[in-house]
PDB file of C-alpha atoms in Angstrom:
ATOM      1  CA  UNK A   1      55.125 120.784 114.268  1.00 45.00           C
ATOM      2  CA  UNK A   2      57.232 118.053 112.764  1.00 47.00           C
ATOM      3  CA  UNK A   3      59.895 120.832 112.018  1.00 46.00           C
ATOM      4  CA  UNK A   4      59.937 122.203 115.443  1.00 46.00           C
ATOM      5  CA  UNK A   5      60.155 118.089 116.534  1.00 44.00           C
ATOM      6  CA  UNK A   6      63.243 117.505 114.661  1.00 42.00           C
ATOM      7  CA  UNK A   7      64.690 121.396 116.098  1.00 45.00           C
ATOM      8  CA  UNK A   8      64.643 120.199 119.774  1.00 43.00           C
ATOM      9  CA  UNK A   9      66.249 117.041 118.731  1.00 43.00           C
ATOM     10  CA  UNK A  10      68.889 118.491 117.244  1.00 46.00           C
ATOM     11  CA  UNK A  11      69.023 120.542 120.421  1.00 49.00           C
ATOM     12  CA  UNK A  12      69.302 117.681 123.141  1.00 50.00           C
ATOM     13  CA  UNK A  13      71.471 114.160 122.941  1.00 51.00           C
ATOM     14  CA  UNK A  14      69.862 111.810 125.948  1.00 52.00           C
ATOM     15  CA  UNK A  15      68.962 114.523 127.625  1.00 52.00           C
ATOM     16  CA  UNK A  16      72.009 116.678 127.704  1.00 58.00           C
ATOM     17  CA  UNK A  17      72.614 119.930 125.613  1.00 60.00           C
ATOM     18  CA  UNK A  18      74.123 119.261 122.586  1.00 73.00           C
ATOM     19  CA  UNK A  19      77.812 119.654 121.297  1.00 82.00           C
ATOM     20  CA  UNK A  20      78.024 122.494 119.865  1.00 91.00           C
ATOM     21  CA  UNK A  21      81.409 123.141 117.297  1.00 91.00           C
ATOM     22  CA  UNK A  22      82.862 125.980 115.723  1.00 91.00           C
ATOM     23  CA  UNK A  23      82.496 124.658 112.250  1.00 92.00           C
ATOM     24  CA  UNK A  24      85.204 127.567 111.459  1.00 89.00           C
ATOM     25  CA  UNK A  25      88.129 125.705 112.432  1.00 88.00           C
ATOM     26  CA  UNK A  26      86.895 122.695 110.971  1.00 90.00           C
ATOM     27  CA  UNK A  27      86.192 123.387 107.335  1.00 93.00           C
ATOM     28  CA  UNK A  28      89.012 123.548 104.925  1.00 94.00           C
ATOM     29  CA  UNK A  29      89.410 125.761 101.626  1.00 93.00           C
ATOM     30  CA  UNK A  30      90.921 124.861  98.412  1.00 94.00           C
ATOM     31  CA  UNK A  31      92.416 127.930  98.415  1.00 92.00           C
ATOM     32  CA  UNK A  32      93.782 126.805 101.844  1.00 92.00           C
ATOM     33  CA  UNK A  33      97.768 127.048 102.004  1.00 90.00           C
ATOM     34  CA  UNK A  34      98.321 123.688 104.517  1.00 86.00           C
ATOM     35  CA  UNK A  35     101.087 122.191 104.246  1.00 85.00           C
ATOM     36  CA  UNK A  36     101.812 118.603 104.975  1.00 82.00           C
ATOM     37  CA  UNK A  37     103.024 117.631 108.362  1.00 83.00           C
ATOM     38  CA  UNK A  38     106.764 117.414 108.645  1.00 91.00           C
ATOM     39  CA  UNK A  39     107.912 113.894 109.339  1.00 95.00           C
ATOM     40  CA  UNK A  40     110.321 113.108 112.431  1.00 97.00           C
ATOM     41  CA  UNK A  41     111.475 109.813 110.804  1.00 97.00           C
ATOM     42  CA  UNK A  42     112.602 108.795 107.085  1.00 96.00           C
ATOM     43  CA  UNK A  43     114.440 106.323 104.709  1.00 97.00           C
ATOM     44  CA  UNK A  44     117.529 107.173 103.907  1.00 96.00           C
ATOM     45  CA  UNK A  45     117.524 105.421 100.522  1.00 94.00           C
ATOM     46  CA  UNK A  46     114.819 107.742  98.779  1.00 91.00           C
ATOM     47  CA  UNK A  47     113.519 109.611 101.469  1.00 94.00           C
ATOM     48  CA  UNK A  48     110.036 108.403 101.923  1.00 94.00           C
ATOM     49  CA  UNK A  49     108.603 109.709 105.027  1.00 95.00           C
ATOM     50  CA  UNK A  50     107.420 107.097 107.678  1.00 96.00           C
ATOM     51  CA  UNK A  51     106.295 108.817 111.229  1.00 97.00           C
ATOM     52  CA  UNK A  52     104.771 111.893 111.346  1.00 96.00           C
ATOM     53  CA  UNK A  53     103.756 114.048 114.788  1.00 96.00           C
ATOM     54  CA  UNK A  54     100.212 113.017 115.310  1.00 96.00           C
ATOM     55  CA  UNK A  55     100.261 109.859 113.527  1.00 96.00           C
ATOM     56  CA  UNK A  56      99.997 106.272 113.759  1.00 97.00           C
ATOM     57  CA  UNK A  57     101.636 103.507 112.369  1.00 97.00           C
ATOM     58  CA  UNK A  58     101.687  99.750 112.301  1.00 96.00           C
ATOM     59  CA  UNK A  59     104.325  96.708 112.457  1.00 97.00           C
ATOM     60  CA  UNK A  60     102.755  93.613 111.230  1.00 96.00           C
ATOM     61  CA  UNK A  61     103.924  90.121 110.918  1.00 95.00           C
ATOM     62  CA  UNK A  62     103.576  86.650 112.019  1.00 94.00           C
ATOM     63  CA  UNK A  63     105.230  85.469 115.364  1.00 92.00           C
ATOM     64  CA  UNK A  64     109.297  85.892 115.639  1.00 92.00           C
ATOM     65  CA  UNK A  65     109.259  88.166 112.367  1.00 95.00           C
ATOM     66  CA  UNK A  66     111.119  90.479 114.238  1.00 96.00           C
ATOM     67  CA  UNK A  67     108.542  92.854 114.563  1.00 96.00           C
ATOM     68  CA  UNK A  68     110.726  94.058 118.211  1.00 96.00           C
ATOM     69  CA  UNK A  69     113.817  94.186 116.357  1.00 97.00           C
ATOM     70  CA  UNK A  70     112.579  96.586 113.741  1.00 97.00           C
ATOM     71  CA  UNK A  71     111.363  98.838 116.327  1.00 98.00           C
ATOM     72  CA  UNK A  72     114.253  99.121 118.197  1.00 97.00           C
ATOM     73  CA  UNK A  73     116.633 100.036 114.952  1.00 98.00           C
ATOM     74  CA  UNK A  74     113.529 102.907 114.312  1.00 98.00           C
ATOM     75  CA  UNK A  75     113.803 103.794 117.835  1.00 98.00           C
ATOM     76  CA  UNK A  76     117.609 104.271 117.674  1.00 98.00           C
ATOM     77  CA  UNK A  77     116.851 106.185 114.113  1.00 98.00           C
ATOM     78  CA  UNK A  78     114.460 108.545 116.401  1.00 98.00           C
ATOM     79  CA  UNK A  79     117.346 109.026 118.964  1.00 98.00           C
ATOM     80  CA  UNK A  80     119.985 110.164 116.668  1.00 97.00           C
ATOM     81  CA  UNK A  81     121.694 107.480 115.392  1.00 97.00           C
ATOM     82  CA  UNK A  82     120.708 106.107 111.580  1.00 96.00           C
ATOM     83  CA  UNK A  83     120.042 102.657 111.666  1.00 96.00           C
ATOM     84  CA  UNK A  84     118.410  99.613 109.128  1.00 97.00           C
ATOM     85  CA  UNK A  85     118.134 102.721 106.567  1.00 97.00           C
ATOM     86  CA  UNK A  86     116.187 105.005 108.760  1.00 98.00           C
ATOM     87  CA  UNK A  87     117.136 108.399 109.991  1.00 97.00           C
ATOM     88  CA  UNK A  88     115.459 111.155 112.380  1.00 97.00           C
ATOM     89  CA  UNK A  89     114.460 114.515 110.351  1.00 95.00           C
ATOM     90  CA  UNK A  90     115.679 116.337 112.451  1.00 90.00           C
ATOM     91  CA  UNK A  91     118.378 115.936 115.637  1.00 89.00           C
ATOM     92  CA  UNK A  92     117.185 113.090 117.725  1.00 92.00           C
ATOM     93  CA  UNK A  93     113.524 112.912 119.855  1.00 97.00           C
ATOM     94  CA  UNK A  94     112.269 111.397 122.844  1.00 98.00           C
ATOM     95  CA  UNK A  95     110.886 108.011 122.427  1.00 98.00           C
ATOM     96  CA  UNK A  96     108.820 105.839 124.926  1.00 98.00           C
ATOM     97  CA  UNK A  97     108.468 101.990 124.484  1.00 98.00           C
ATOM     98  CA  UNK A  98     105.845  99.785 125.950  1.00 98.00           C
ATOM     99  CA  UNK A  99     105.689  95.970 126.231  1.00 97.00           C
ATOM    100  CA  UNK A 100     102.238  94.194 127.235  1.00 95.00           C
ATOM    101  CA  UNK A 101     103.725  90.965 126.618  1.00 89.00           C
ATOM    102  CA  UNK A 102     107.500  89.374 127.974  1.00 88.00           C
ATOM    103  CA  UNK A 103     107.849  91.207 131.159  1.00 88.00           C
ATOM    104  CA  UNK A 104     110.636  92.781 133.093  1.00 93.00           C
ATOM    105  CA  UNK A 105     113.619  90.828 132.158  1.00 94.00           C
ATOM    106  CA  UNK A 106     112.903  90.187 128.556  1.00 94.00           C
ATOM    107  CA  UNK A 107     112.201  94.245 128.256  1.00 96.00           C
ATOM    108  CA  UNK A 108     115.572  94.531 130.425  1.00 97.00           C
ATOM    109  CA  UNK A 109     117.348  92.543 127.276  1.00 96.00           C
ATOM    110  CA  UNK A 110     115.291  94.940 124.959  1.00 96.00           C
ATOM    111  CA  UNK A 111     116.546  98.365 126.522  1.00 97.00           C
ATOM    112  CA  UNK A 112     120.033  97.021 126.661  1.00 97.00           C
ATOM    113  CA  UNK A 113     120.082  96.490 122.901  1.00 97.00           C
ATOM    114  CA  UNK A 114     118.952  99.984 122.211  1.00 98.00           C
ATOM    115  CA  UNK A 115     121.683 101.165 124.492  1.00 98.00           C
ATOM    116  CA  UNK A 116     124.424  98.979 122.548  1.00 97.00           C
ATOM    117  CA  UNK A 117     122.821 100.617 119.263  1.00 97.00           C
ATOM    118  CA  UNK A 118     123.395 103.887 120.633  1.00 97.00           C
ATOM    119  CA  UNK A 119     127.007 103.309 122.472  1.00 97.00           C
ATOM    120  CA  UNK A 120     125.806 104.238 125.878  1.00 97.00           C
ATOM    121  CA  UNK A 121     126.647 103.167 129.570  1.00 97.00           C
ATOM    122  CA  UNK A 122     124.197 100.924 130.963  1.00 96.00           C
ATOM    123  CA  UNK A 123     124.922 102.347 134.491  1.00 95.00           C
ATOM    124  CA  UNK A 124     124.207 105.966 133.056  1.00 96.00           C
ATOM    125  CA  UNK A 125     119.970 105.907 131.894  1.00 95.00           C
ATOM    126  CA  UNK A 126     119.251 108.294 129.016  1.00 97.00           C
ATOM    127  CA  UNK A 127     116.059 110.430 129.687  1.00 95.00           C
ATOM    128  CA  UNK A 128     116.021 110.366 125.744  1.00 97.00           C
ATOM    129  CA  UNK A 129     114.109 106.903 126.003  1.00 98.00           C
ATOM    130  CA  UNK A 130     112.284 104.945 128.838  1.00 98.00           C
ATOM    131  CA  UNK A 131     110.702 101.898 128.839  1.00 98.00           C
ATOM    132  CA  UNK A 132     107.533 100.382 130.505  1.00 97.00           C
ATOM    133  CA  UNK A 133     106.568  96.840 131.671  1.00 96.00           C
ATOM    134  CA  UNK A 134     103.009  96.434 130.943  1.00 95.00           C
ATOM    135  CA  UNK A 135     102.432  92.645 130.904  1.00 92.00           C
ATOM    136  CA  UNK A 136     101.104  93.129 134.532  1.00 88.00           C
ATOM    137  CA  UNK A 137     100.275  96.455 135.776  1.00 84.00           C
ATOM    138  CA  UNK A 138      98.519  95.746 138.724  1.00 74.00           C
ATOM    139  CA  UNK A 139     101.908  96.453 140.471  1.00 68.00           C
ATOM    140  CA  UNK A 140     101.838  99.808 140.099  1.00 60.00           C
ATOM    141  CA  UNK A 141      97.874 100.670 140.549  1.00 62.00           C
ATOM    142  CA  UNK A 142      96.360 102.374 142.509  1.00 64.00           C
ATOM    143  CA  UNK A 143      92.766 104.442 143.063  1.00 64.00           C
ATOM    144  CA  UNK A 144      90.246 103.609 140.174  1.00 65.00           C
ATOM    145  CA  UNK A 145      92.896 101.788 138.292  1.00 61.00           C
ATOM    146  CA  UNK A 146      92.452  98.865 140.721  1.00 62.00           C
ATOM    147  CA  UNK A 147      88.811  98.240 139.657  1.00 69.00           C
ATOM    148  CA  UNK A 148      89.460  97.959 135.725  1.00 80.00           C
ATOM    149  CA  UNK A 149      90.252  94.926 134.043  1.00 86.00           C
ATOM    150  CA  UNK A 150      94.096  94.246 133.224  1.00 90.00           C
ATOM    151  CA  UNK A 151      93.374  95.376 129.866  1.00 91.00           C
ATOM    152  CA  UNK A 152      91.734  98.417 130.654  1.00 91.00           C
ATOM    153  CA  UNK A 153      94.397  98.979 133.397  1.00 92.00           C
ATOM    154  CA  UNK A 154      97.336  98.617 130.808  1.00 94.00           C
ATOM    155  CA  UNK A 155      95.085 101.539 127.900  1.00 94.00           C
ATOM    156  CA  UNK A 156      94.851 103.342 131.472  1.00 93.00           C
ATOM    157  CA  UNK A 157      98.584 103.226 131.943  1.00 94.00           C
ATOM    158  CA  UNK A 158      99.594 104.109 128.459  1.00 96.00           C
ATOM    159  CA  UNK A 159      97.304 107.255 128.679  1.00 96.00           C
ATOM    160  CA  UNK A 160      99.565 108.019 132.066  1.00 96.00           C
ATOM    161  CA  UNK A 161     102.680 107.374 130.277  1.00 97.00           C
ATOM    162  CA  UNK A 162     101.715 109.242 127.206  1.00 97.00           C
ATOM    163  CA  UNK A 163     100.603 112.348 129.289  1.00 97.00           C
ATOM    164  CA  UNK A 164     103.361 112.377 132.025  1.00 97.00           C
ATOM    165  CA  UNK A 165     106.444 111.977 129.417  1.00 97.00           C
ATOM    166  CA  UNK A 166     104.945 113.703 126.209  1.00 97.00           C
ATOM    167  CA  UNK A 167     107.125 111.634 124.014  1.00 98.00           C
ATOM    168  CA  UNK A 168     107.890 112.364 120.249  1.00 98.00           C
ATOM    169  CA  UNK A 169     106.995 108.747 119.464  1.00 98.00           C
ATOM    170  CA  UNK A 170     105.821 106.203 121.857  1.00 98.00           C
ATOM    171  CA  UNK A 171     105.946 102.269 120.609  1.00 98.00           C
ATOM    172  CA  UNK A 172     102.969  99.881 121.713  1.00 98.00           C
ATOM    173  CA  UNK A 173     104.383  96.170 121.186  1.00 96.00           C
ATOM    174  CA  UNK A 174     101.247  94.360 121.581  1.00 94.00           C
ATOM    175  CA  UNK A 175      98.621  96.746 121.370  1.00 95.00           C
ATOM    176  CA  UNK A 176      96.132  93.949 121.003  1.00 93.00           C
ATOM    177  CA  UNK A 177      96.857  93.343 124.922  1.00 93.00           C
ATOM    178  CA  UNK A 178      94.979  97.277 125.232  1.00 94.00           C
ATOM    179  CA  UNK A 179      91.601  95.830 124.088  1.00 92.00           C
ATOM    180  CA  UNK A 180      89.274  93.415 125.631  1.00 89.00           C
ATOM    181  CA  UNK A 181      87.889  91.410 122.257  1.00 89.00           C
ATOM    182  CA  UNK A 182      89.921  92.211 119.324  1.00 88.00           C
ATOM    183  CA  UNK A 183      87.299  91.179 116.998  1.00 88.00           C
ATOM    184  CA  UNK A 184      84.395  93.166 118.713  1.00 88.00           C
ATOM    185  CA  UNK A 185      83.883  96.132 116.936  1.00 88.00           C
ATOM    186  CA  UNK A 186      82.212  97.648 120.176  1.00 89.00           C
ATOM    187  CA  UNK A 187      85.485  97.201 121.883  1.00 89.00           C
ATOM    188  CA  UNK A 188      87.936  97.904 119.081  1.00 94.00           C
ATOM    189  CA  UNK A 189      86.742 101.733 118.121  1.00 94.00           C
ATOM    190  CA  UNK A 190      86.897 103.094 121.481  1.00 94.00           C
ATOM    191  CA  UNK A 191      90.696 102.041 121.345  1.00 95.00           C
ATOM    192  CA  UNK A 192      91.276 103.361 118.183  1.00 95.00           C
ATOM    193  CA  UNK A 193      89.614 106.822 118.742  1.00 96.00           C
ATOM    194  CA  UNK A 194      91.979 107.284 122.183  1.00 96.00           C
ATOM    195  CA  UNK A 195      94.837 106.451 120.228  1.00 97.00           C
ATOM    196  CA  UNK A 196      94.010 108.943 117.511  1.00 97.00           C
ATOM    197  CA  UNK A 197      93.109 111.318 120.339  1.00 97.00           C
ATOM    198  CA  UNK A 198      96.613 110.588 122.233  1.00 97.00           C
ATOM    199  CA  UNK A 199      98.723 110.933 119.237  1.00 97.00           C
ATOM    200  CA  UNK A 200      97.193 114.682 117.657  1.00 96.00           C
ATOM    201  CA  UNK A 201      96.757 115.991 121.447  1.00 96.00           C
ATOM    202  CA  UNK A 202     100.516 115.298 122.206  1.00 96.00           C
ATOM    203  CA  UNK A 203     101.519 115.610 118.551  1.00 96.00           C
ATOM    204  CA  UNK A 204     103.077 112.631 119.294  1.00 97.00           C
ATOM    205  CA  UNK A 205     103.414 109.172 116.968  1.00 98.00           C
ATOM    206  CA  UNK A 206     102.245 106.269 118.074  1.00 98.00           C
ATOM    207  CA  UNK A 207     103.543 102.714 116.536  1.00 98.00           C
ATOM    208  CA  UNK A 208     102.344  99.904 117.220  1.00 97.00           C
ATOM    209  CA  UNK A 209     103.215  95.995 116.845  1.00 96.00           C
ATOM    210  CA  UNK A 210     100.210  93.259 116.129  1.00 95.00           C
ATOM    211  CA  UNK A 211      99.945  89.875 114.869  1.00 92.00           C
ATOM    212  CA  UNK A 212      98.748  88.572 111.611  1.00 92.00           C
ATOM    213  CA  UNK A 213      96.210  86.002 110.892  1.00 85.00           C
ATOM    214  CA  UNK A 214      97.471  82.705 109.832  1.00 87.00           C
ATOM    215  CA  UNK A 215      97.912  83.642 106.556  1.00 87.00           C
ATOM    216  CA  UNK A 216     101.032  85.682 107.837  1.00 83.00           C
ATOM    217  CA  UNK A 217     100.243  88.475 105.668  1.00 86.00           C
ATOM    218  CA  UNK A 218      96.579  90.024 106.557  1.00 85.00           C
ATOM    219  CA  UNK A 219      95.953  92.208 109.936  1.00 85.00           C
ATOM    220  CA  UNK A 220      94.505  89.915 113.016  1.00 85.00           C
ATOM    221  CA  UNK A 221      90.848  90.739 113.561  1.00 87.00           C
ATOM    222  CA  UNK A 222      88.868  93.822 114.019  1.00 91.00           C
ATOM    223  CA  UNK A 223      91.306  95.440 115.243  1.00 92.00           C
ATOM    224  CA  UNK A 224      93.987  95.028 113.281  1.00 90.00           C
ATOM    225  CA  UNK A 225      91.685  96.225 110.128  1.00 91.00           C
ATOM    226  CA  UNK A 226      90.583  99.483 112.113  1.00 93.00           C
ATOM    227  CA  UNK A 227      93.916  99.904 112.953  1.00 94.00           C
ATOM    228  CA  UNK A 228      95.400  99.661 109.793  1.00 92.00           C
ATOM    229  CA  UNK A 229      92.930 101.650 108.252  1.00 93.00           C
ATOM    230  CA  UNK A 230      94.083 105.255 109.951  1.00 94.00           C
ATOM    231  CA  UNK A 231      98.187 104.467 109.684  1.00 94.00           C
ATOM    232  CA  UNK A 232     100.060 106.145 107.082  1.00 95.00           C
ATOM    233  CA  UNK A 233     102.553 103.586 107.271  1.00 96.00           C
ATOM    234  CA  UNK A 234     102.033  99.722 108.091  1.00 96.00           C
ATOM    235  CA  UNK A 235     105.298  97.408 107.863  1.00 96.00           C
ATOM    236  CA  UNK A 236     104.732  94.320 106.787  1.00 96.00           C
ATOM    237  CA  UNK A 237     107.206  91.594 107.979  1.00 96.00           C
ATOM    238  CA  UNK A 238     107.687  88.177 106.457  1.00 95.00           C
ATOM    239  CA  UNK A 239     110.677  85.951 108.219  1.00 93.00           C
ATOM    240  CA  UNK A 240     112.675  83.674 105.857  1.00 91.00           C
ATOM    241  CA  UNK A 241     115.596  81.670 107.846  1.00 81.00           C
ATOM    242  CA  UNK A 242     117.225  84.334 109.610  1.00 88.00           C
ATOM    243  CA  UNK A 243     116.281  87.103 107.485  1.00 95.00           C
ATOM    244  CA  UNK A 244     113.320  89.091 107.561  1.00 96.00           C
ATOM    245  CA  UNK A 245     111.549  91.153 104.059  1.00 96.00           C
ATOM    246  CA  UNK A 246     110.196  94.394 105.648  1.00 97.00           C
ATOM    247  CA  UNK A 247     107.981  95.283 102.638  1.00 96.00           C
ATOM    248  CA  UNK A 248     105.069  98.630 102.622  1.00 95.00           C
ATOM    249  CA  UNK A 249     101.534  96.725 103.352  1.00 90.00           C
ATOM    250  CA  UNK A 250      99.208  96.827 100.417  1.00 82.00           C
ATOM    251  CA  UNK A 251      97.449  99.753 101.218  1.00 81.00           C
ATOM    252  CA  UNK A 252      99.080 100.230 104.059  1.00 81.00           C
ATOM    253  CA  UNK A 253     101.064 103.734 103.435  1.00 89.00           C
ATOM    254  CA  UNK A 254      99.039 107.394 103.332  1.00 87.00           C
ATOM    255  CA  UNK A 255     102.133 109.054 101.400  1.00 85.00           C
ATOM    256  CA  UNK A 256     104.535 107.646  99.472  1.00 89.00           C
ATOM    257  CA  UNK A 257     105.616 104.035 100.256  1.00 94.00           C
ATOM    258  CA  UNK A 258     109.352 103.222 101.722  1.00 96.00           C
ATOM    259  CA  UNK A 259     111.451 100.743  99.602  1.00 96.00           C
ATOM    260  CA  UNK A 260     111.615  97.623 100.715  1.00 96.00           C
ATOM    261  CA  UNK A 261     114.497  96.135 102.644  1.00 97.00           C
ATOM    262  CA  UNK A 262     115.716  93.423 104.528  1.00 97.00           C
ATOM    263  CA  UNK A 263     116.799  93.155 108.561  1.00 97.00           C
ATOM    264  CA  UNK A 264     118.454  90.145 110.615  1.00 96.00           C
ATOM    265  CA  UNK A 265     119.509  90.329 114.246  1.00 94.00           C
ATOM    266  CA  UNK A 266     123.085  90.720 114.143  1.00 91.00           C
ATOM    267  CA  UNK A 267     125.601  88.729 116.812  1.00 89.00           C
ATOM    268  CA  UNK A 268     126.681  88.574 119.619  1.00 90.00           C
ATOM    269  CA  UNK A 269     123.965  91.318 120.911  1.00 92.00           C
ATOM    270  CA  UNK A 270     121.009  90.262 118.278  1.00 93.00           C
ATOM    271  CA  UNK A 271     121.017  93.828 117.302  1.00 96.00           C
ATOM    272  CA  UNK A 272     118.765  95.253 114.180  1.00 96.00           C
ATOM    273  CA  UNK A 273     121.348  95.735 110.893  1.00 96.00           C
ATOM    274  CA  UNK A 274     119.963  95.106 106.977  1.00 97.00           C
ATOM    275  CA  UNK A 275     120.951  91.834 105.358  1.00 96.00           C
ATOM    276  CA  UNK A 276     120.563  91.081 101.750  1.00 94.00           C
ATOM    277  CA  UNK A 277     117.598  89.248 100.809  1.00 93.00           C
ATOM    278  CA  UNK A 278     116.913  85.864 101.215  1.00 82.00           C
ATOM    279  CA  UNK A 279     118.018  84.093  97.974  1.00 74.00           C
ATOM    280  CA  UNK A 280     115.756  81.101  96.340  1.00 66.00           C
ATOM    281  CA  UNK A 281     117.382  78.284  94.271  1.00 52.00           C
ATOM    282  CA  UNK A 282     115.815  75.208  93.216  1.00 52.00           C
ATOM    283  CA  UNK A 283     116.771  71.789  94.634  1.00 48.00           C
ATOM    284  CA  UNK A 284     115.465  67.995  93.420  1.00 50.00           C
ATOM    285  CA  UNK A 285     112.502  70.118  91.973  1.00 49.00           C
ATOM    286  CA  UNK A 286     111.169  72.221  94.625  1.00 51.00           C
ATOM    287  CA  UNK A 287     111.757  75.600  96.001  1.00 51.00           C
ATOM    288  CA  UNK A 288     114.908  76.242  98.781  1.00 48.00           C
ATOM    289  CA  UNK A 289     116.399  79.281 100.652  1.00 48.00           C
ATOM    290  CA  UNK A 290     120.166  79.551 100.668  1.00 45.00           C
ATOM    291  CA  UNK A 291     121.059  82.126 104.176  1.00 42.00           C
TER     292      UNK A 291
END
């Protein structure tokens, strides 16, 4: 009886029939040939692969580390045009950014700097790239939208974006703004799991910017540790002067790691180019950074 107890569990969840998988396409051989996924973005200097199709990936670093600027010199890498040491495997790709944070004339000033990267007209939009103004987007709701919370609304409008342009990569800067309590587990997985979901059902990559803790070099809450946990590449950004060290995260990279390198915004346009590092020399007995 106890047998035939644990049967009919197996066979209903709450009520409901149970999932039921075809465990064919899920199990995996040794003698499987699979190879691994081509990447659509890599460093020039070594070739390490950084963004895969399906993927995620993470920039990390304190406030004004220039976590924006090093996505817009990948982003102009992804449309064609090699940039901070990054280049796009293959042609250029479409690309969708989304802010949740500075709003429509900040992101105005951010789309403008890819276009100087990439020499185009201003009055002449690419449909290469787009760009989306999440910091409010009860604007543009309507339906059942109108009865989530703004943060719910905004992981609402990314899946819209996500499914209606079917981007190659699509940048989050601020994904923290997508979950309700980024240090509640209960609230952090769902987000997770539907960005996982997003990027292998579009075989798209999804990259995403988020704070660290005060100690400028760990991953801000729950979150941030899920997060970080299913990248294959985290960025980790450390600002000295007007130089930043974009370094591979401890633990942070699935394949092998990118070198390290160093960006500053460049004048008049504050546009993404590498710098040389920071150098330290020693002054009346302490520790100073010459620019």
């Amino acid at each position: 009886m106890a047998k035939d107890k644990s049967d009919r569990s197996l066979d209903k969840e709450g009520g409901r029939a149970a999932m039921v998988f075809n465990l064919r396409e899920l199990e995996v051989s040794p003698c499987d040939d699979i190879a691994d996924p081509l990447p659509i973005l890599y460093q020039e200097s070594g070739g390490a692969p950084v963004l895969t199709p399906g993927g995620l990936s993470l920039v990390l670093g304190p406030p004004k580390s220039r976590k924006t600027t090093l996505c817009l010199g990948l982003m102009a890498a992804l449309l064609g045009r090699p940039t901070i040491g990054f280049a796009a495997a293959s042609g250029s790709y479409k690309v969708v950014y989304v802010d949740t944070e500075q709003g429509q004339s900040y992101l105005v000033r951010t789309a403008r700097r890819v276009y100087r990267l990439m020499g185009w007209d201003f009055g002449r939009p690419d449909k290469r790239v787009r760009f989306f103004d999440l910091r409010d987007p009860g604007q543009g709701r309507t339906g059942e939208a109108a009865r989530l919370s703004v943060k719910a609304q905004r992981l609402a409008a990314v899946r819209q974006i996500a499914r209606e342009q079917q981007p190659d990569a699509l940048f989050i800067d601020g994904v923290a703004d997508l979950c309700d309590d980024f240090n509640d587990n209960k609230a952090c997985s769902p987000l997770i799991d539907e960005l996982m979901r997003m990027a292998a059902e579009g075989r798209m990559h999804i990259c995403a910017c988020l704070h660290t803790n005060k100690d400028k070099t760990t991953e801000r809450g729950h979150l941030g540790v899920m997060y970080k946990q299913k990248c294959e590449t985290t960025f980790l950004l450390e600002a000295k002067g007007g130089r930043t060290r974009v370094a591979p995260a401890p633990d942070g990279c699935k394949q092998r790691p990118f070198e390290t390198f160093w960006i500053e915004t460049a004048e008049p346009y504050a546009l993404p180019a590498l710098c040389e590092p920071a150098r330290e020399t020693r002054a009346r007995g302490r520790k100073t950074r010459e620019e």
